[in-house]
């Protein structure tokens, strides 16, 4: 959908919004009390839950999400900042994990969020509204004020009933873009790497005798905290923030990198030379304690959220949806991860549309796989029928993984376990494409 002004809306209850599309909340008080934005544009009504906007726009990782619940939370992430014409400067606090800061998507996003007055005010309104409810001892629920932004384009998954749409998942948007062309960022993760002599590889031997342990009293030589926590890459919310700014890292300190290739090894099962005494500290060397925390990357900054290469296919599926007496249809998007095929030549992620179709005449279930190929790669539409209805998600995952590992071709060996068809792409309009697809759903 495209909204001329994002801040022109009416707030309704989730019960009223869900009634319009026949979505049941099963008398769950927490769900029934949620607030929903209602937009009316060109005769169509869109319902966007407050919580979904907050999740998509602001819950991009643990660092940003935690600041939502603190007053002026963004200021807790920034030591120093400035914005001079086309150049933005951010000095970030050390508490932000190294692996998060090294992600350029995060730098683009944080600079956009921090220096955009409208978006920053929307972010801070979450805590303000929550604190107001707490002071009045009202039921606590997350609400937000939308920024005053013009001509916002939003891609979403949802439920349609006539001219009414309930947004279940916000996939991407072109919210207000950045005004600067360069970003300077400073953080302890950025260090000048200098070559140092010495062995590059070293392995300690197994302990055979008791080793004396001495507590290190020199604070400068204590064990350092490992802030490189694991980051899991999952399906992202896409942001189009205008032309991407150039990132300039401000290096702080140096890091010695040993370039030697000597591998110290003793005979037998050992590795290195065992010392009779070990100097130790009591500090935790792993960020978070013995169990290292995991963060999830759900953020992607892209040049154009509309250039997915699936527009004609989606239009064809929407035509199929109108035949509700014949088909039950649902559609989802996944991003094949792994190798070179996962990315388009311009660096954006390749997207795969997965469509579930139930043919009501005989209750047969089909899954249609359509992969975006705006780079001109030849790849047919895949139609799969699972006769065994158990572990369907696992089989779908294997099919998509096989596509990536097979360099962008359907892996016939994996598909031979199921009933499948391949539909070649020809020059045709969406209606003709729909007719061809229907002929393969019998």
CSV table of C-alpha atoms in Angstrom, one decimal:
chain,number,residue,atom,x,y,z
A,1,UNK,CA,0.0,0.0,0.0
A,2,UNK,CA,1.0,3.6,-0.5
A,3,UNK,CA,0.0,6.3,2.1
A,4,UNK,CA,0.2,10.0,1.1
A,5,UNK,CA,0.5,10.9,4.9
A,6,UNK,CA,1.5,8.3,7.4
A,7,UNK,CA,0.2,10.2,10.4
A,8,UNK,CA,-3.4,10.4,9.0
A,9,UNK,CA,-5.1,7.5,10.7
A,10,UNK,CA,-7.8,6.5,13.2
A,11,UNK,CA,-7.1,4.2,16.1
A,12,UNK,CA,-9.5,1.3,16.6
A,13,UNK,CA,-9.5,-1.8,18.8
A,14,UNK,CA,-8.1,-5.1,17.6
A,15,UNK,CA,-11.6,-6.6,18.1
A,16,UNK,CA,-13.2,-4.2,15.6
A,17,UNK,CA,-10.4,-4.6,13.1
A,18,UNK,CA,-10.3,-8.4,13.1
A,19,UNK,CA,-14.1,-8.6,12.8
A,20,UNK,CA,-13.9,-6.9,9.4
A,21,UNK,CA,-11.7,-9.7,7.9
A,22,UNK,CA,-13.0,-12.6,10.0
A,23,UNK,CA,-9.9,-13.1,12.1
A,24,UNK,CA,-10.6,-14.7,15.4
A,25,UNK,CA,-8.8,-13.7,18.7
A,26,UNK,CA,-10.3,-16.6,20.7
A,27,UNK,CA,-11.3,-14.4,23.6
A,28,UNK,CA,-7.7,-13.7,24.6
A,29,UNK,CA,-7.8,-10.5,26.7
A,30,UNK,CA,-4.3,-9.5,25.8
A,31,UNK,CA,-5.0,-9.7,22.1
A,32,UNK,CA,-8.4,-8.1,22.3
A,33,UNK,CA,-7.0,-5.0,24.1
A,34,UNK,CA,-4.5,-4.1,21.5
A,35,UNK,CA,-4.7,-0.9,19.5
A,36,UNK,CA,-4.8,-0.8,15.7
A,37,UNK,CA,-4.2,1.9,13.1
A,38,UNK,CA,-6.9,2.3,10.5
A,39,UNK,CA,-5.9,3.8,7.1
A,40,UNK,CA,-8.4,4.5,4.3
A,41,UNK,CA,-6.8,5.1,0.9
A,42,UNK,CA,-8.4,4.9,-2.5
A,43,UNK,CA,-11.5,3.1,-1.2
A,44,UNK,CA,-9.5,0.4,0.6
A,45,UNK,CA,-9.1,0.1,4.4
A,46,UNK,CA,-5.9,-1.1,6.0
A,47,UNK,CA,-5.5,-2.2,9.6
A,48,UNK,CA,-2.0,-2.0,11.1
A,49,UNK,CA,-1.5,-3.2,14.7
A,50,UNK,CA,0.6,-0.8,16.8
A,51,UNK,CA,2.7,-3.8,18.0
A,52,UNK,CA,3.5,-4.8,14.4
A,53,UNK,CA,4.8,-1.4,13.5
A,54,UNK,CA,6.9,-1.3,16.6
A,55,UNK,CA,8.3,-4.7,15.9
A,56,UNK,CA,9.1,-3.9,12.2
A,57,UNK,CA,10.4,-0.4,12.6
A,58,UNK,CA,12.3,-0.6,16.0
A,59,UNK,CA,12.8,-4.2,17.2
A,60,UNK,CA,15.6,-4.8,14.7
A,61,UNK,CA,18.0,-6.3,17.3
A,62,UNK,CA,18.3,-6.7,21.1
A,63,UNK,CA,20.3,-3.5,21.5
A,64,UNK,CA,17.7,-1.2,19.9
A,65,UNK,CA,14.7,-3.1,21.4
A,66,UNK,CA,16.0,-2.7,25.0
A,67,UNK,CA,16.3,1.0,24.6
A,68,UNK,CA,12.6,1.3,23.8
A,69,UNK,CA,11.8,0.7,27.4
A,70,UNK,CA,14.1,3.5,28.7
A,71,UNK,CA,13.5,7.2,28.7
A,72,UNK,CA,15.7,8.8,26.0
A,73,UNK,CA,17.0,5.3,25.3
A,74,UNK,CA,18.8,6.2,22.1
A,75,UNK,CA,21.1,8.6,24.0
A,76,UNK,CA,22.3,5.6,26.1
A,77,UNK,CA,23.9,4.2,22.9
A,78,UNK,CA,25.7,7.3,21.8
A,79,UNK,CA,28.6,9.0,23.6
A,80,UNK,CA,29.0,11.9,21.1
A,81,UNK,CA,27.3,12.9,17.9
A,82,UNK,CA,27.1,15.7,15.4
A,83,UNK,CA,25.4,16.5,12.0
A,84,UNK,CA,27.2,19.0,9.8
A,85,UNK,CA,25.5,19.4,6.4
A,86,UNK,CA,26.1,16.1,4.5
A,87,UNK,CA,28.2,14.4,7.2
A,88,UNK,CA,26.9,12.6,10.3
A,89,UNK,CA,29.2,11.6,13.2
A,90,UNK,CA,28.4,8.9,15.9
A,91,UNK,CA,30.6,7.7,18.7
A,92,UNK,CA,29.0,4.6,20.1
A,93,UNK,CA,29.1,3.2,23.6
A,94,UNK,CA,31.3,0.1,24.3
A,95,UNK,CA,28.3,-1.9,25.5
A,96,UNK,CA,27.1,-2.4,21.9
A,97,UNK,CA,28.6,-5.8,20.9
A,98,UNK,CA,31.3,-5.8,18.2
A,99,UNK,CA,29.5,-8.0,15.8
A,100,UNK,CA,26.5,-5.7,15.8
A,101,UNK,CA,28.6,-2.6,15.1
A,102,UNK,CA,30.5,-4.2,12.3
A,103,UNK,CA,27.2,-4.7,10.4
A,104,UNK,CA,26.9,-1.7,8.0
A,105,UNK,CA,23.1,-2.2,7.9
A,106,UNK,CA,23.0,-1.4,11.6
A,107,UNK,CA,25.1,1.8,11.1
A,108,UNK,CA,22.9,3.0,8.4
A,109,UNK,CA,19.8,2.3,10.4
A,110,UNK,CA,21.0,3.8,13.7
A,111,UNK,CA,22.2,7.0,12.0
A,112,UNK,CA,18.8,7.3,10.3
A,113,UNK,CA,16.9,6.7,13.5
A,114,UNK,CA,19.1,9.0,15.6
A,115,UNK,CA,19.2,12.0,13.2
A,116,UNK,CA,15.6,11.9,11.9
A,117,UNK,CA,13.5,14.1,14.2
A,118,UNK,CA,10.2,12.6,13.1
A,119,UNK,CA,11.3,8.9,13.4
A,120,UNK,CA,13.1,9.5,16.7
A,121,UNK,CA,10.0,11.2,18.2
A,122,UNK,CA,8.0,8.1,17.1
A,123,UNK,CA,10.5,5.8,18.8
A,124,UNK,CA,10.5,7.8,22.0
A,125,UNK,CA,6.7,8.0,22.1
A,126,UNK,CA,6.6,4.3,22.9
A,127,UNK,CA,8.1,4.8,26.4
A,128,UNK,CA,6.2,8.1,26.9
A,129,UNK,CA,2.8,6.4,26.3
A,130,UNK,CA,3.7,3.5,28.4
A,131,UNK,CA,4.8,5.7,31.3
A,132,UNK,CA,1.6,7.6,31.0
A,133,UNK,CA,-0.5,4.5,31.4
A,134,UNK,CA,1.6,3.3,34.3
A,135,UNK,CA,1.1,6.6,36.1
A,136,UNK,CA,-2.7,6.3,35.6
A,137,UNK,CA,-2.5,2.6,36.7
A,138,UNK,CA,-4.1,1.6,33.3
A,139,UNK,CA,-3.6,-1.7,31.5
A,140,UNK,CA,-0.1,-1.8,30.0
A,141,UNK,CA,0.1,-2.3,26.3
A,142,UNK,CA,2.6,-1.0,23.7
A,143,UNK,CA,1.4,1.9,21.6
A,144,UNK,CA,3.2,4.4,19.3
A,145,UNK,CA,2.6,7.6,17.5
A,146,UNK,CA,3.4,7.5,13.8
A,147,UNK,CA,5.7,10.1,12.3
A,148,UNK,CA,4.6,12.8,9.9
A,149,UNK,CA,6.0,11.3,6.7
A,150,UNK,CA,4.8,11.8,3.1
A,151,UNK,CA,4.3,9.1,0.4
A,152,UNK,CA,5.2,6.0,2.4
A,153,UNK,CA,5.2,2.7,0.4
A,154,UNK,CA,4.7,-0.5,2.5
A,155,UNK,CA,5.0,-4.1,1.6
A,156,UNK,CA,3.2,-6.5,3.9
A,157,UNK,CA,1.6,-9.9,4.4
A,158,UNK,CA,-1.9,-10.0,5.6
A,159,UNK,CA,-5.5,-11.1,5.3
A,160,UNK,CA,-7.8,-9.6,2.6
A,161,UNK,CA,-11.6,-9.6,2.7
A,162,UNK,CA,-13.1,-7.5,0.0
A,163,UNK,CA,-11.5,-4.0,0.2
A,164,UNK,CA,-10.3,-4.5,3.8
A,165,UNK,CA,-6.8,-5.7,4.7
A,166,UNK,CA,-5.4,-6.8,8.1
A,167,UNK,CA,-1.6,-6.4,8.1
A,168,UNK,CA,-0.1,-9.4,9.9
A,169,UNK,CA,3.6,-8.8,9.0
A,170,UNK,CA,5.3,-5.6,7.8
A,171,UNK,CA,7.9,-6.7,5.3
A,172,UNK,CA,9.5,-3.5,4.1
A,173,UNK,CA,9.0,0.2,3.6
A,174,UNK,CA,10.6,3.4,2.3
A,175,UNK,CA,10.1,5.5,5.4
A,176,UNK,CA,11.7,9.0,5.4
A,177,UNK,CA,15.2,8.7,3.9
A,178,UNK,CA,18.5,10.1,5.2
A,179,UNK,CA,19.7,13.6,4.4
A,180,UNK,CA,23.4,13.0,4.7
A,181,UNK,CA,25.8,11.3,2.3
A,182,UNK,CA,28.6,10.3,4.8
A,183,UNK,CA,28.6,8.6,8.2
A,184,UNK,CA,31.6,8.7,10.6
A,185,UNK,CA,31.3,6.0,13.3
A,186,UNK,CA,33.6,5.4,16.2
A,187,UNK,CA,33.6,2.3,18.4
A,188,UNK,CA,36.1,0.1,20.2
A,189,UNK,CA,35.5,-2.7,17.6
A,190,UNK,CA,37.3,-0.6,15.0
A,191,UNK,CA,41.1,-0.9,15.5
A,192,UNK,CA,44.1,-0.4,13.2
A,193,UNK,CA,45.6,-3.8,12.6
A,194,UNK,CA,49.4,-3.9,12.6
A,195,UNK,CA,51.6,-6.9,11.7
A,196,UNK,CA,53.6,-8.4,14.6
A,197,UNK,CA,56.2,-11.1,14.5
A,198,UNK,CA,55.4,-14.4,16.3
A,199,UNK,CA,53.7,-17.7,15.9
A,200,UNK,CA,50.2,-17.5,14.4
A,201,UNK,CA,49.0,-20.8,15.8
A,202,UNK,CA,49.5,-22.2,19.3
A,203,UNK,CA,48.0,-25.1,21.1
A,204,UNK,CA,48.4,-26.1,24.7
A,205,UNK,CA,49.2,-29.6,25.7
A,206,UNK,CA,47.0,-31.7,28.0
A,207,UNK,CA,47.7,-31.3,31.7
A,208,UNK,CA,49.4,-34.4,33.1
A,209,UNK,CA,50.7,-32.9,36.4
A,210,UNK,CA,49.2,-30.5,38.8
A,211,UNK,CA,49.8,-26.9,37.8
A,212,UNK,CA,50.1,-24.1,40.3
A,213,UNK,CA,47.7,-21.2,39.9
A,214,UNK,CA,48.6,-17.6,40.7
A,215,UNK,CA,46.0,-14.8,40.8
A,216,UNK,CA,47.1,-11.9,38.6
A,217,UNK,CA,47.0,-8.6,40.5
A,218,UNK,CA,47.8,-6.5,37.5
A,219,UNK,CA,44.5,-5.1,36.3
A,220,UNK,CA,45.9,-4.2,32.9
A,221,UNK,CA,46.7,-7.8,32.2
A,222,UNK,CA,43.4,-9.3,33.3
A,223,UNK,CA,41.3,-11.3,30.9
A,224,UNK,CA,39.2,-9.2,28.5
A,225,UNK,CA,35.5,-9.6,27.9
A,226,UNK,CA,34.7,-11.3,24.6
A,227,UNK,CA,32.0,-9.1,23.1
A,228,UNK,CA,31.8,-11.0,19.8
A,229,UNK,CA,28.5,-12.6,20.5
A,230,UNK,CA,26.9,-14.9,18.0
A,231,UNK,CA,24.5,-13.2,15.6
A,232,UNK,CA,21.8,-15.4,13.9
A,233,UNK,CA,20.7,-14.2,10.5
A,234,UNK,CA,16.9,-14.6,10.0
A,235,UNK,CA,14.3,-13.1,7.7
A,236,UNK,CA,14.7,-9.4,7.7
A,237,UNK,CA,12.6,-6.3,7.7
A,238,UNK,CA,13.7,-4.2,4.7
A,239,UNK,CA,14.3,-0.4,4.9
A,240,UNK,CA,14.7,1.8,1.9
A,241,UNK,CA,16.5,4.9,3.3
A,242,UNK,CA,17.4,6.6,0.0
A,243,UNK,CA,20.9,6.5,-1.5
A,244,UNK,CA,23.1,4.7,1.0
A,245,UNK,CA,25.5,6.9,2.8
A,246,UNK,CA,29.3,6.2,2.8
A,247,UNK,CA,30.5,4.8,6.1
A,248,UNK,CA,33.9,6.0,7.5
A,249,UNK,CA,35.2,4.1,10.5
A,250,UNK,CA,37.2,6.0,13.0
A,251,UNK,CA,39.8,3.7,14.4
A,252,UNK,CA,40.6,3.7,18.1
A,253,UNK,CA,43.8,1.9,19.2
A,254,UNK,CA,45.7,-0.9,17.5
A,255,UNK,CA,45.4,-4.6,17.2
A,256,UNK,CA,48.4,-6.8,16.7
A,257,UNK,CA,48.0,-9.6,14.1
A,258,UNK,CA,50.7,-12.3,14.2
A,259,UNK,CA,51.8,-13.3,10.7
A,260,UNK,CA,54.0,-16.2,11.5
A,261,UNK,CA,53.2,-19.7,10.3
A,262,UNK,CA,55.1,-21.8,12.9
A,263,UNK,CA,52.9,-24.4,14.7
A,264,UNK,CA,54.4,-25.2,18.1
A,265,UNK,CA,53.8,-28.9,18.9
A,266,UNK,CA,55.3,-31.5,21.2
A,267,UNK,CA,55.3,-35.2,20.4
A,268,UNK,CA,52.4,-37.3,21.6
A,269,UNK,CA,49.0,-35.9,22.4
A,270,UNK,CA,50.3,-32.5,23.6
A,271,UNK,CA,50.4,-29.2,21.8
A,272,UNK,CA,52.4,-26.4,23.4
A,273,UNK,CA,54.9,-26.1,26.1
A,274,UNK,CA,53.2,-26.5,29.5
A,275,UNK,CA,54.1,-24.0,32.2
A,276,UNK,CA,54.4,-25.1,35.8
A,277,UNK,CA,52.4,-22.0,36.9
A,278,UNK,CA,49.4,-20.4,35.4
A,279,UNK,CA,48.5,-16.7,36.0
A,280,UNK,CA,44.8,-16.3,36.1
A,281,UNK,CA,42.1,-13.7,36.8
A,282,UNK,CA,38.6,-13.9,38.2
A,283,UNK,CA,36.9,-11.9,35.4
A,284,UNK,CA,34.4,-13.5,33.1
A,285,UNK,CA,36.0,-13.7,29.7
A,286,UNK,CA,32.7,-14.3,27.8
A,287,UNK,CA,30.1,-11.6,27.4
A,288,UNK,CA,27.1,-12.6,29.5
A,289,UNK,CA,28.8,-15.3,31.6
A,290,UNK,CA,29.3,-19.0,30.9
A,291,UNK,CA,26.6,-19.1,28.3
A,292,UNK,CA,27.2,-16.7,25.4
A,293,UNK,CA,24.0,-14.8,24.4
A,294,UNK,CA,22.6,-15.0,20.9
A,295,UNK,CA,21.3,-12.0,19.0
A,296,UNK,CA,19.1,-12.1,15.9
A,297,UNK,CA,19.7,-9.9,12.8
A,298,UNK,CA,16.3,-8.9,11.4
A,299,UNK,CA,17.4,-5.8,9.6
A,300,UNK,CA,18.3,-5.1,5.9
A,301,UNK,CA,18.9,-1.7,4.3
A,302,UNK,CA,18.2,-1.9,0.6
A,303,UNK,CA,18.1,0.4,-2.4
A,304,UNK,CA,14.6,-0.3,-3.5
A,305,UNK,CA,12.0,-2.4,-1.7
A,306,UNK,CA,9.8,-2.5,-4.8
A,307,UNK,CA,12.4,-4.0,-7.1
A,308,UNK,CA,11.9,-7.6,-5.9
A,309,UNK,CA,11.2,-9.1,-9.4
A,310,UNK,CA,8.0,-10.9,-8.3
A,311,UNK,CA,5.4,-8.2,-9.1
A,312,UNK,CA,3.8,-10.1,-12.0
A,313,UNK,CA,3.8,-13.4,-10.1
A,314,UNK,CA,2.1,-11.8,-7.0
A,315,UNK,CA,-0.5,-10.1,-9.3
A,316,UNK,CA,-1.2,-13.5,-10.9
A,317,UNK,CA,-1.7,-15.2,-7.4
A,318,UNK,CA,-4.0,-12.3,-6.4
A,319,UNK,CA,-6.2,-13.2,-9.4
A,320,UNK,CA,-6.3,-16.8,-8.2
A,321,UNK,CA,-7.3,-15.6,-4.7
A,322,UNK,CA,-10.6,-14.2,-6.1
A,323,UNK,CA,-11.8,-17.7,-6.9
A,324,UNK,CA,-12.4,-18.5,-3.2
A,325,UNK,CA,-15.0,-21.2,-4.1
A,326,UNK,CA,-12.2,-23.2,-5.8
A,327,UNK,CA,-9.0,-22.4,-3.9
A,328,UNK,CA,-7.7,-21.6,-0.5
A,329,UNK,CA,-4.5,-19.6,-0.9
A,330,UNK,CA,-1.9,-18.2,1.4
A,331,UNK,CA,1.5,-16.7,0.5
A,332,UNK,CA,4.7,-16.1,2.3
A,333,UNK,CA,8.2,-14.8,1.4
A,334,UNK,CA,11.6,-16.4,2.4
A,335,UNK,CA,15.1,-15.4,1.7
A,336,UNK,CA,17.4,-18.2,0.5
A,337,UNK,CA,20.6,-18.0,2.6
A,338,UNK,CA,24.0,-19.4,2.0
A,339,UNK,CA,26.0,-18.9,-1.2
A,340,UNK,CA,26.4,-16.5,-4.0
A,341,UNK,CA,23.0,-17.2,-5.5
A,342,UNK,CA,21.4,-15.7,-2.3
A,343,UNK,CA,22.4,-12.2,-3.4
A,344,UNK,CA,21.6,-10.3,-6.6
A,345,UNK,CA,24.4,-8.6,-8.5
A,346,UNK,CA,23.5,-5.2,-6.9
A,347,UNK,CA,24.0,-6.7,-3.4
A,348,UNK,CA,20.3,-7.0,-2.4
A,349,UNK,CA,18.9,-10.3,-1.2
A,350,UNK,CA,17.2,-12.7,-3.6
A,351,UNK,CA,13.6,-13.3,-2.5
A,352,UNK,CA,11.5,-16.5,-2.9
A,353,UNK,CA,7.7,-16.5,-2.8
A,354,UNK,CA,6.1,-19.6,-1.4
A,355,UNK,CA,2.4,-20.1,-2.1
A,356,UNK,CA,0.2,-22.7,-0.4
A,357,UNK,CA,-2.9,-23.7,-2.6
A,358,UNK,CA,-5.6,-26.1,-1.6
A,359,UNK,CA,-7.9,-27.2,-4.4
A,360,UNK,CA,-11.3,-27.4,-2.8
A,361,UNK,CA,-12.7,-29.9,-5.3
A,362,UNK,CA,-10.5,-32.8,-4.1
A,363,UNK,CA,-8.7,-31.2,-1.1
A,364,UNK,CA,-5.3,-31.6,-2.7
A,365,UNK,CA,-2.6,-29.4,-1.4
A,366,UNK,CA,0.1,-27.8,-3.5
A,367,UNK,CA,3.1,-25.6,-2.8
A,368,UNK,CA,4.3,-23.2,-5.5
A,369,UNK,CA,7.9,-21.9,-5.4
A,370,UNK,CA,8.7,-18.7,-7.4
A,371,UNK,CA,12.2,-17.2,-7.1
A,372,UNK,CA,12.9,-13.6,-8.1
A,373,UNK,CA,15.3,-13.4,-11.1
A,374,UNK,CA,15.6,-9.7,-12.0
A,375,UNK,CA,19.2,-10.5,-13.0
A,376,UNK,CA,17.9,-12.6,-15.9
A,377,UNK,CA,18.7,-16.0,-14.5
A,378,UNK,CA,16.5,-18.8,-16.0
A,379,UNK,CA,14.6,-20.7,-13.3
A,380,UNK,CA,11.1,-22.2,-13.8
A,381,UNK,CA,8.2,-22.1,-11.3
A,382,UNK,CA,8.1,-25.2,-9.1
A,383,UNK,CA,4.9,-26.9,-8.1
A,384,UNK,CA,5.1,-29.6,-5.4
A,385,UNK,CA,2.4,-31.9,-4.0
A,386,UNK,CA,3.2,-33.6,-0.7
A,387,UNK,CA,1.3,-36.8,-0.4
A,388,UNK,CA,2.7,-37.3,3.1
A,389,UNK,CA,1.6,-34.3,5.1
A,390,UNK,CA,4.1,-34.7,7.9
A,391,UNK,CA,7.3,-32.7,8.1
A,392,UNK,CA,6.2,-30.5,5.2
A,393,UNK,CA,8.2,-27.5,6.6
A,394,UNK,CA,11.4,-29.6,6.8
A,395,UNK,CA,10.9,-30.7,3.2
A,396,UNK,CA,10.3,-27.2,2.0
A,397,UNK,CA,13.4,-26.0,3.8
A,398,UNK,CA,15.5,-28.8,2.1
A,399,UNK,CA,14.1,-27.8,-1.3
A,400,UNK,CA,15.1,-24.2,-0.9
A,401,UNK,CA,18.5,-25.1,0.6
A,402,UNK,CA,19.1,-27.5,-2.3
A,403,UNK,CA,18.3,-24.7,-4.7
A,404,UNK,CA,21.1,-22.5,-3.2
A,405,UNK,CA,23.6,-25.3,-3.0
A,406,UNK,CA,22.9,-26.3,-6.6
A,407,UNK,CA,23.8,-22.7,-7.7
A,408,UNK,CA,20.3,-21.7,-8.5
A,409,UNK,CA,18.8,-24.8,-10.1
A,410,UNK,CA,16.1,-27.1,-8.7
A,411,UNK,CA,17.8,-30.2,-7.3
A,412,UNK,CA,16.0,-33.1,-9.1
A,413,UNK,CA,17.4,-35.7,-6.6
A,414,UNK,CA,15.6,-34.0,-3.7
A,415,UNK,CA,12.4,-33.4,-5.7
A,416,UNK,CA,12.2,-37.0,-6.9
A,417,UNK,CA,10.8,-37.9,-3.5
A,418,UNK,CA,7.6,-35.9,-4.2
A,419,UNK,CA,5.1,-35.3,-7.0
A,420,UNK,CA,6.3,-32.2,-8.7
A,421,UNK,CA,6.0,-30.1,-11.9
A,422,UNK,CA,8.0,-27.3,-13.4
A,423,UNK,CA,6.3,-24.4,-15.2
A,424,UNK,CA,8.5,-22.6,-17.6
A,425,UNK,CA,8.3,-18.8,-17.9
A,426,UNK,CA,7.0,-17.5,-21.2
A,427,UNK,CA,6.1,-14.0,-22.3
A,428,UNK,CA,2.5,-13.7,-21.1
A,429,UNK,CA,0.2,-11.5,-19.1
A,430,UNK,CA,-0.8,-12.4,-15.5
A,431,UNK,CA,-4.2,-13.8,-16.5
A,432,UNK,CA,-2.7,-16.2,-19.0
A,433,UNK,CA,-0.1,-17.2,-16.4
A,434,UNK,CA,-3.0,-17.9,-14.0
A,435,UNK,CA,-4.7,-20.2,-16.5
A,436,UNK,CA,-1.5,-22.2,-17.1
A,437,UNK,CA,-1.0,-22.6,-13.3
A,438,UNK,CA,-4.6,-23.8,-12.8
A,439,UNK,CA,-4.1,-26.5,-15.4
A,440,UNK,CA,-1.4,-27.9,-13.2
A,441,UNK,CA,-3.4,-27.9,-10.0
A,442,UNK,CA,-5.7,-30.9,-10.9
